[in-house]
């Protein structure tokens, strides 16, 4: 390496550290890497060599961006290399996929049309300063990108325009906000009712013994509803904390299902439902967490009894034949669930019929908890339902 390349490399690395200090790690790694590599990858300017250090003539470079291009070719994020007028020198396949192909030499605005992104590019081309902006692409699917432009200074100047897909992050942000709003709403309703009854008991019904008994009964129900909700929220949050750790204790599903059915027998009796068990005599082992699996089958069988009450029977079947996954299906003969609701049943607070769920003491979190537990167990919940013919919820391990 000549002294000039050494100096270029040092300046490149200094730029890398500067970019690292100013931006996120991914941008820094990519943009800084390119900046640092550019002096090595790009041709040197001709200079007069000192007499004692005769430099052989540099080989003619036909494609000065060749190495940079190949560095970005397999990169997941869309990348454009631009000249100082904003014309495209290179577009990687991810950029062609996300924004459509562009001919080299065409202006970047042929593909990037968001005014905020174009303003950022214009500003960077004029001042040489880096910039970033969040944009939304409407087609083909709505994606949210963080666009960033960085000037790569070497023997050839060019600009690196990178798009980082942050759609998933934004979707999770939105889910969190919705979740907090829903949870507050669910808690606010019983709280408002409690406040109303307290005011009535302190005011107009102060001396009414019958009203006292009636209202205190309703208040107790509301308090129970709030604690059910808080318990379910705590369950969800605990499950989220250990979502990535798969349970590894061998659990025998046959007795577990038997004891869940026994525990739910009084509820089923009250509802006039018979729980029929089809469980093999021999052990059926899966790797799991006994308490969590109990919670899964409690939720599914309880739902089948509550929502499928009019079918009068619920069949719980454990099947474990060789060469097939272990499955537990819970089948009811109730009214069934209209097709459009089925994919959303495991969303938090999603209910087909809010009134019916509330009257059956539902929190709207049961199936969300089931899904979380099954994800941790690397198992799936398959829901089949037909209006008028009941529903089958199958857990497949
Ligand atoms: P909830 O606490 O409301 O029961 P879940 O998450 O357990 O909440 O269930 C979500 C919704 O799915 C219920 O409100 C109900 O509308 C519907 N659902 C669940 N299981 C059944 C079933 N076996 N038959 C009909 N609808 C069901």
XYZ file of C-alpha atoms and ligand atoms in Angstrom, residues 299 303-304 306-308 332 336-337 345 350-353 357 362-368 391 393, ligand 1:
51
model
C -59.272 -21.790 28.001
C -64.773 -21.427 25.635
C -66.280 -24.495 23.944
C -69.579 -21.274 27.118
C -69.882 -20.324 23.463
C -71.004 -23.759 22.239
C -68.174 -27.964 20.141
C -69.886 -21.584 15.047
C -67.887 -18.489 14.148
C -59.629 -14.490 17.298
C -60.883 -9.371 19.958
C -64.374 -10.766 20.478
C -66.934 -11.918 17.968
C -69.686 -10.548 20.163
C -68.200 -12.347 25.946
C -64.745 -13.143 29.188
C -61.781 -10.773 29.174
C -61.074 -11.087 25.444
C -57.539 -12.250 26.305
C -57.999 -16.026 26.603
C -57.061 -16.969 23.047
C -54.237 -14.395 22.957
C -66.052 -25.029 15.984
C -59.858 -25.646 18.064
P -63.153 -14.249 25.907
O -62.539 -13.915 27.203
O -64.013 -13.174 25.353
O -63.801 -15.589 25.889
P -61.177 -15.393 24.149
O -59.900 -14.788 23.697
O -61.128 -16.662 24.900
O -61.917 -14.246 24.941
O -62.095 -15.606 22.874
C -62.247 -14.527 21.959
C -63.590 -14.608 21.292
O -63.627 -15.743 20.434
C -64.743 -14.799 22.234
O -65.184 -13.568 22.737
C -65.775 -15.443 21.341
O -66.447 -14.439 20.644
C -64.934 -16.247 20.338
N -64.872 -17.692 20.662
C -63.908 -18.344 21.318
N -64.150 -19.653 21.384
C -65.316 -19.856 20.750
C -66.129 -21.013 20.458
N -65.761 -22.241 20.852
N -67.273 -20.815 19.740
C -67.644 -19.592 19.341
N -66.926 -18.478 19.582
C -65.789 -18.598 20.271
